[in-house]
Short mmCIF file of N, CA and C in Angstrom, two decimals:
data_model
loop_
_atom_site.label_atom_id
_atom_site.label_comp_id
_atom_site.label_asym_id
_atom_site.label_seq_id
_atom_site.Cartn_x
_atom_site.Cartn_y
_atom_site.Cartn_z
N MET A 30 9.46 30.72 3.40
CA MET A 30 8.63 29.56 3.08
C MET A 30 9.55 28.46 2.54
N THR A 31 9.32 27.24 3.02
CA THR A 31 10.15 26.12 2.56
C THR A 31 9.67 25.64 1.20
N MET A 32 10.53 24.84 0.56
CA MET A 32 10.20 24.30 -0.75
C MET A 32 8.95 23.42 -0.68
N SER A 33 8.83 22.58 0.37
CA SER A 33 7.67 21.70 0.48
C SER A 33 6.38 22.50 0.68
N GLN A 34 6.47 23.61 1.43
CA GLN A 34 5.30 24.46 1.60
C GLN A 34 4.91 25.10 0.28
N GLU A 35 5.92 25.53 -0.50
CA GLU A 35 5.63 26.12 -1.81
C GLU A 35 4.96 25.11 -2.73
N CYS A 36 5.47 23.87 -2.71
CA CYS A 36 4.88 22.82 -3.55
C CYS A 36 3.43 22.56 -3.15
N ALA A 37 3.18 22.51 -1.85
CA ALA A 37 1.82 22.28 -1.37
C ALA A 37 0.90 23.42 -1.83
N GLU A 38 1.41 24.64 -1.77
CA GLU A 38 0.60 25.77 -2.20
C GLU A 38 0.35 25.74 -3.70
N GLU A 39 1.38 25.37 -4.49
CA GLU A 39 1.20 25.27 -5.94
C GLU A 39 0.14 24.24 -6.29
N ARG A 40 0.09 23.14 -5.57
CA ARG A 40 -0.88 22.08 -5.83
C ARG A 40 -2.23 22.38 -5.21
N LYS A 41 -2.27 23.38 -4.35
CA LYS A 41 -3.50 23.77 -3.67
C LYS A 41 -3.97 22.70 -2.68
N PHE A 42 -3.02 21.93 -2.14
CA PHE A 42 -3.32 20.95 -1.11
C PHE A 42 -2.92 21.54 0.24
N PRO A 43 -3.72 21.33 1.26
CA PRO A 43 -3.34 21.85 2.58
C PRO A 43 -2.32 20.96 3.29
N TYR A 44 -1.90 19.86 2.67
CA TYR A 44 -0.98 18.93 3.31
C TYR A 44 0.29 18.77 2.49
N SER A 45 1.38 18.45 3.17
CA SER A 45 2.64 18.20 2.50
C SER A 45 3.38 17.09 3.25
N VAL A 46 3.65 15.98 2.58
CA VAL A 46 4.36 14.88 3.23
C VAL A 46 5.78 15.28 3.63
N PHE A 47 6.27 16.38 3.09
CA PHE A 47 7.62 16.83 3.42
C PHE A 47 7.66 17.57 4.75
N ALA A 48 6.50 17.95 5.26
CA ALA A 48 6.43 18.62 6.56
C ALA A 48 6.39 17.55 7.66
N ARG A 49 7.24 17.68 8.65
CA ARG A 49 7.41 16.67 9.69
C ARG A 49 6.11 16.28 10.38
N ALA A 50 5.28 17.23 10.70
CA ALA A 50 4.06 16.95 11.48
C ALA A 50 2.83 16.67 10.61
N CYS A 51 3.00 16.61 9.32
CA CYS A 51 1.85 16.42 8.44
C CYS A 51 1.28 15.01 8.57
N PRO A 52 -0.03 14.88 8.77
CA PRO A 52 -0.64 13.56 8.92
C PRO A 52 -0.58 12.71 7.64
N SER A 53 -0.31 13.35 6.51
CA SER A 53 -0.21 12.59 5.26
C SER A 53 0.99 11.64 5.26
N ARG A 54 1.99 11.95 6.09
CA ARG A 54 3.16 11.07 6.17
C ARG A 54 2.78 9.66 6.64
N GLY A 55 1.93 9.60 7.64
CA GLY A 55 1.50 8.28 8.15
C GLY A 55 0.76 7.49 7.09
N THR A 56 -0.12 8.16 6.37
CA THR A 56 -0.86 7.47 5.32
C THR A 56 0.09 7.00 4.22
N LEU A 57 1.01 7.86 3.83
CA LEU A 57 1.99 7.48 2.80
C LEU A 57 2.78 6.25 3.26
N GLU A 58 3.14 6.21 4.53
CA GLU A 58 3.86 5.07 5.07
C GLU A 58 3.00 3.80 5.01
N HIS A 59 1.73 3.92 5.34
CA HIS A 59 0.83 2.76 5.28
C HIS A 59 0.69 2.24 3.85
N VAL A 60 0.60 3.16 2.91
CA VAL A 60 0.38 2.81 1.51
C VAL A 60 1.65 2.25 0.87
N THR A 61 2.79 2.86 1.16
CA THR A 61 4.01 2.49 0.44
C THR A 61 4.87 1.47 1.18
N GLY A 62 4.50 1.09 2.38
CA GLY A 62 5.21 0.00 3.04
C GLY A 62 4.99 -1.28 2.25
N ARG A 63 5.89 -2.22 2.40
CA ARG A 63 5.80 -3.45 1.61
C ARG A 63 4.42 -4.09 1.68
N TRP A 64 3.91 -4.28 2.89
CA TRP A 64 2.64 -5.01 3.03
C TRP A 64 1.45 -4.16 2.61
N GLY A 65 1.52 -2.85 2.83
CA GLY A 65 0.44 -1.97 2.39
C GLY A 65 0.29 -1.98 0.89
N THR A 66 1.42 -1.84 0.19
CA THR A 66 1.39 -1.85 -1.27
C THR A 66 0.85 -3.16 -1.81
N LEU A 67 1.35 -4.27 -1.28
CA LEU A 67 0.90 -5.57 -1.77
C LEU A 67 -0.56 -5.85 -1.42
N THR A 68 -0.99 -5.42 -0.25
CA THR A 68 -2.38 -5.62 0.15
C THR A 68 -3.32 -4.81 -0.72
N LEU A 69 -2.98 -3.54 -0.95
CA LEU A 69 -3.81 -2.71 -1.83
C LEU A 69 -3.84 -3.28 -3.25
N GLY A 70 -2.68 -3.71 -3.73
CA GLY A 70 -2.63 -4.30 -5.07
C GLY A 70 -3.48 -5.54 -5.19
N ALA A 71 -3.44 -6.40 -4.18
CA ALA A 71 -4.26 -7.62 -4.19
C ALA A 71 -5.74 -7.28 -4.15
N LEU A 72 -6.11 -6.33 -3.28
CA LEU A 72 -7.53 -5.97 -3.15
C LEU A 72 -8.07 -5.27 -4.39
N TYR A 73 -7.19 -4.77 -5.24
CA TYR A 73 -7.64 -4.16 -6.51
C TYR A 73 -8.32 -5.23 -7.38
N GLU A 74 -7.94 -6.49 -7.17
CA GLU A 74 -8.52 -7.61 -7.91
C GLU A 74 -9.94 -7.93 -7.47
N GLY A 75 -10.32 -7.47 -6.26
CA GLY A 75 -11.67 -7.74 -5.76
C GLY A 75 -11.68 -7.94 -4.26
N SER A 76 -12.82 -8.36 -3.77
CA SER A 76 -13.03 -8.58 -2.33
C SER A 76 -12.37 -9.90 -1.92
N PHE A 77 -11.76 -9.91 -0.73
CA PHE A 77 -11.12 -11.10 -0.21
C PHE A 77 -11.49 -11.29 1.26
N ARG A 78 -11.58 -12.53 1.66
CA ARG A 78 -11.62 -12.85 3.09
C ARG A 78 -10.18 -12.82 3.59
N PHE A 79 -10.02 -12.75 4.91
CA PHE A 79 -8.68 -12.57 5.49
C PHE A 79 -7.70 -13.64 5.01
N ASN A 80 -8.05 -14.91 5.14
CA ASN A 80 -7.12 -15.98 4.77
C ASN A 80 -6.87 -16.04 3.27
N GLU A 81 -7.88 -15.68 2.47
CA GLU A 81 -7.66 -15.61 1.02
C GLU A 81 -6.63 -14.52 0.70
N LEU A 82 -6.78 -13.40 1.37
CA LEU A 82 -5.86 -12.29 1.17
C LEU A 82 -4.45 -12.67 1.64
N ARG A 83 -4.38 -13.36 2.74
CA ARG A 83 -3.07 -13.80 3.26
C ARG A 83 -2.38 -14.74 2.28
N ARG A 84 -3.14 -15.61 1.65
CA ARG A 84 -2.54 -16.50 0.64
C ARG A 84 -2.12 -15.71 -0.60
N ARG A 85 -2.90 -14.70 -0.96
CA ARG A 85 -2.58 -13.89 -2.15
C ARG A 85 -1.32 -13.06 -1.94
N VAL A 86 -1.15 -12.52 -0.73
CA VAL A 86 0.03 -11.71 -0.40
C VAL A 86 1.04 -12.66 0.25
N ASP A 87 1.69 -13.43 -0.57
CA ASP A 87 2.60 -14.47 -0.12
C ASP A 87 3.70 -13.91 0.79
N GLY A 88 3.85 -14.54 1.96
CA GLY A 88 4.91 -14.16 2.88
C GLY A 88 4.49 -13.27 4.03
N VAL A 89 3.30 -12.69 3.96
CA VAL A 89 2.86 -11.82 5.05
C VAL A 89 2.36 -12.67 6.21
N SER A 90 2.74 -12.29 7.43
CA SER A 90 2.26 -13.02 8.60
C SER A 90 0.83 -12.58 8.92
N GLU A 91 0.15 -13.39 9.69
CA GLU A 91 -1.22 -13.08 10.10
C GLU A 91 -1.24 -11.74 10.86
N LYS A 92 -0.28 -11.58 11.79
CA LYS A 92 -0.21 -10.36 12.59
C LYS A 92 0.05 -9.12 11.70
N MET A 93 0.98 -9.24 10.76
CA MET A 93 1.31 -8.10 9.91
C MET A 93 0.15 -7.73 8.99
N LEU A 94 -0.53 -8.73 8.46
CA LEU A 94 -1.68 -8.46 7.59
C LEU A 94 -2.78 -7.78 8.38
N SER A 95 -3.02 -8.27 9.59
CA SER A 95 -4.03 -7.67 10.45
C SER A 95 -3.71 -6.21 10.73
N GLN A 96 -2.47 -5.92 11.10
CA GLN A 96 -2.06 -4.54 11.37
C GLN A 96 -2.19 -3.67 10.12
N THR A 97 -1.80 -4.21 8.99
CA THR A 97 -1.88 -3.48 7.72
C THR A 97 -3.33 -3.15 7.37
N LEU A 98 -4.20 -4.14 7.50
CA LEU A 98 -5.62 -3.91 7.18
C LEU A 98 -6.24 -2.88 8.13
N HIS A 99 -5.89 -2.93 9.40
CA HIS A 99 -6.42 -1.96 10.35
C HIS A 99 -5.98 -0.54 9.96
N ALA A 100 -4.70 -0.39 9.63
CA ALA A 100 -4.18 0.94 9.25
C ALA A 100 -4.84 1.45 7.98
N LEU A 101 -4.99 0.57 6.99
CA LEU A 101 -5.61 0.99 5.72
C LEU A 101 -7.10 1.28 5.89
N GLU A 102 -7.75 0.53 6.76
CA GLU A 102 -9.18 0.80 7.06
C GLU A 102 -9.30 2.16 7.76
N ARG A 103 -8.44 2.41 8.72
CA ARG A 103 -8.47 3.69 9.45
C ARG A 103 -8.24 4.87 8.51
N ASP A 104 -7.37 4.68 7.51
CA ASP A 104 -7.08 5.74 6.55
C ASP A 104 -8.17 5.87 5.48
N GLY A 105 -9.18 5.00 5.51
CA GLY A 105 -10.28 5.10 4.56
C GLY A 105 -10.00 4.46 3.22
N LEU A 106 -9.02 3.58 3.14
CA LEU A 106 -8.65 2.94 1.88
C LEU A 106 -9.26 1.55 1.73
N VAL A 107 -9.56 0.92 2.85
CA VAL A 107 -10.11 -0.44 2.86
C VAL A 107 -11.39 -0.43 3.67
N HIS A 108 -12.37 -1.18 3.16
CA HIS A 108 -13.64 -1.36 3.87
C HIS A 108 -13.69 -2.79 4.38
N ARG A 109 -14.03 -2.94 5.65
CA ARG A 109 -14.16 -4.25 6.30
C ARG A 109 -15.64 -4.50 6.53
N GLU A 110 -16.11 -5.62 6.00
CA GLU A 110 -17.53 -5.97 6.15
C GLU A 110 -17.65 -7.29 6.90
N ALA A 111 -18.22 -7.22 8.10
CA ALA A 111 -18.42 -8.41 8.91
C ALA A 111 -19.85 -8.90 8.69
N GLN A 112 -19.99 -10.14 8.28
CA GLN A 112 -21.31 -10.75 8.06
C GLN A 112 -21.74 -11.46 9.35
N PRO A 113 -22.98 -11.29 9.76
CA PRO A 113 -23.45 -11.93 11.01
C PRO A 113 -23.83 -13.39 10.76
N THR A 114 -22.83 -14.19 10.38
CA THR A 114 -23.06 -15.61 10.14
C THR A 114 -22.31 -16.41 11.20
N ASN A 115 -22.55 -17.70 11.19
CA ASN A 115 -21.83 -18.58 12.11
C ASN A 115 -21.12 -19.65 11.29
N PRO A 116 -19.80 -19.67 11.21
CA PRO A 116 -18.87 -18.73 11.84
C PRO A 116 -18.93 -17.36 11.14
N PRO A 117 -18.46 -16.32 11.84
CA PRO A 117 -18.50 -14.99 11.23
C PRO A 117 -17.68 -14.94 9.94
N ARG A 118 -18.17 -14.18 9.00
CA ARG A 118 -17.46 -13.99 7.73
C ARG A 118 -17.09 -12.52 7.62
N VAL A 119 -15.82 -12.26 7.34
CA VAL A 119 -15.34 -10.89 7.21
C VAL A 119 -14.69 -10.75 5.84
N ASP A 120 -15.16 -9.77 5.08
CA ASP A 120 -14.62 -9.50 3.75
C ASP A 120 -13.96 -8.13 3.74
N TYR A 121 -12.90 -8.02 2.96
CA TYR A 121 -12.18 -6.76 2.79
C TYR A 121 -12.23 -6.36 1.34
N GLU A 122 -12.47 -5.07 1.11
CA GLU A 122 -12.46 -4.55 -0.25
C GLU A 122 -12.00 -3.10 -0.21
N LEU A 123 -11.61 -2.59 -1.36
CA LEU A 123 -11.14 -1.22 -1.45
C LEU A 123 -12.32 -0.25 -1.46
N THR A 124 -12.11 0.88 -0.84
CA THR A 124 -13.06 2.00 -0.96
C THR A 124 -12.75 2.69 -2.29
N PRO A 125 -13.57 3.63 -2.73
CA PRO A 125 -13.24 4.38 -3.95
C PRO A 125 -11.85 5.05 -3.87
N LEU A 126 -11.52 5.62 -2.72
CA LEU A 126 -10.19 6.22 -2.55
C LEU A 126 -9.12 5.13 -2.62
N GLY A 127 -9.37 4.00 -2.00
CA GLY A 127 -8.43 2.88 -2.04
C GLY A 127 -8.20 2.39 -3.46
N ARG A 128 -9.26 2.36 -4.28
CA ARG A 128 -9.11 1.94 -5.68
C ARG A 128 -8.22 2.92 -6.45
N GLU A 129 -8.41 4.20 -6.20
CA GLU A 129 -7.59 5.20 -6.88
C GLU A 129 -6.11 5.05 -6.49
N VAL A 130 -5.86 4.90 -5.21
CA VAL A 130 -4.48 4.75 -4.73
C VAL A 130 -3.89 3.44 -5.27
N ALA A 131 -4.65 2.36 -5.21
CA ALA A 131 -4.15 1.06 -5.68
C ALA A 131 -3.84 1.09 -7.17
N ALA A 132 -4.64 1.77 -7.96
CA ALA A 132 -4.38 1.87 -9.40
C ALA A 132 -3.04 2.54 -9.65
N ARG A 133 -2.74 3.57 -8.89
CA ARG A 133 -1.45 4.26 -9.05
C ARG A 133 -0.30 3.37 -8.59
N LEU A 134 -0.51 2.63 -7.52
CA LEU A 134 0.53 1.70 -7.05
C LEU A 134 0.77 0.59 -8.06
N LEU A 135 -0.29 0.10 -8.69
CA LEU A 135 -0.14 -0.96 -9.68
C LEU A 135 0.66 -0.49 -10.88
N ALA A 136 0.50 0.78 -11.25
CA ALA A 136 1.32 1.33 -12.34
C ALA A 136 2.80 1.30 -11.95
N LEU A 137 3.10 1.65 -10.72
CA LEU A 137 4.47 1.60 -10.23
C LEU A 137 4.98 0.15 -10.18
N ILE A 138 4.14 -0.76 -9.69
CA ILE A 138 4.52 -2.17 -9.62
C ILE A 138 4.82 -2.70 -11.02
N GLN A 139 3.99 -2.37 -11.98
CA GLN A 139 4.22 -2.82 -13.36
C GLN A 139 5.50 -2.23 -13.94
N CYS A 140 5.80 -1.00 -13.59
CA CYS A 140 7.03 -0.36 -14.04
C CYS A 140 8.24 -1.10 -13.47
N VAL A 141 8.19 -1.42 -12.19
CA VAL A 141 9.29 -2.16 -11.55
C VAL A 141 9.43 -3.55 -12.15
N GLU A 142 8.32 -4.27 -12.26
CA GLU A 142 8.37 -5.62 -12.83
C GLU A 142 8.90 -5.60 -14.25
N GLY A 143 8.48 -4.62 -15.03
CA GLY A 143 8.91 -4.53 -16.43
C GLY A 143 10.36 -4.10 -16.59
N SER A 144 10.95 -3.57 -15.53
CA SER A 144 12.34 -3.10 -15.58
C SER A 144 13.32 -4.04 -14.88
N MET A 145 12.86 -5.20 -14.46
CA MET A 145 13.70 -6.06 -13.64
C MET A 145 14.96 -6.55 -14.35
N ASP A 146 14.92 -6.76 -15.65
CA ASP A 146 16.14 -7.16 -16.35
C ASP A 146 17.20 -6.08 -16.19
N ASP A 147 16.80 -4.81 -16.36
CA ASP A 147 17.74 -3.70 -16.19
C ASP A 147 18.22 -3.60 -14.73
N VAL A 148 17.32 -3.79 -13.80
CA VAL A 148 17.66 -3.73 -12.38
C VAL A 148 18.67 -4.82 -12.03
N LEU A 149 18.40 -6.04 -12.48
CA LEU A 149 19.30 -7.14 -12.17
C LEU A 149 20.67 -6.94 -12.81
N ALA A 150 20.70 -6.41 -14.03
CA ALA A 150 21.98 -6.11 -14.68
C ALA A 150 22.73 -5.02 -13.92
N ALA A 151 22.03 -4.00 -13.46
CA ALA A 151 22.66 -2.93 -12.69
C ALA A 151 23.21 -3.47 -11.38
N ARG A 152 22.47 -4.34 -10.72
CA ARG A 152 22.94 -4.95 -9.47
C ARG A 152 24.22 -5.74 -9.71
N GLN A 153 24.21 -6.53 -10.78
CA GLN A 153 25.38 -7.35 -11.09
C GLN A 153 26.60 -6.47 -11.37
N GLU A 154 26.40 -5.41 -12.13
CA GLU A 154 27.50 -4.48 -12.42
C GLU A 154 28.00 -3.81 -11.15
N TYR A 155 27.08 -3.36 -10.31
CA TYR A 155 27.44 -2.73 -9.06
C TYR A 155 28.26 -3.68 -8.17
N ASP A 156 27.73 -4.90 -8.01
CA ASP A 156 28.41 -5.89 -7.18
C ASP A 156 29.81 -6.23 -7.71
N ALA A 157 29.95 -6.29 -9.04
CA ALA A 157 31.26 -6.57 -9.64
C ALA A 157 32.25 -5.45 -9.34
N ARG A 158 31.78 -4.20 -9.37
CA ARG A 158 32.65 -3.04 -9.08
C ARG A 158 33.05 -3.02 -7.61
N ARG A 159 32.13 -3.42 -6.73
CA ARG A 159 32.35 -3.34 -5.28
C ARG A 159 33.02 -4.61 -4.73
N GLY A 160 32.89 -5.71 -5.49
CA GLY A 160 33.26 -7.02 -5.04
C GLY A 160 34.68 -7.25 -4.81
#
């Protein structure tokens, strides 16, 4: 038995991201990719229309945001609500699972943001040694 299989058994989960064919790997990739993380973090603040979300996630292209939202919706993390109005109105919000995942991501984001002075100092030291 591999270490990842042992860990999965200890946690009592039938999935392990360490296993090559495990479907959880795709979801982890959607969640932890740059745009997935930022999109989930933004949606934790509330419901957004597409262009509002695009403005909130500064730097994301329309195509990339669309792909990200589709992947997160497919994984059950984002709910897409189309209103039958003219013009059509589409809102995006987190599902309960999406809120749980986003809360954990926000803790990581806050940890990174709060450590940036140390990170920048480490980068400068590294660059000076390598320079």
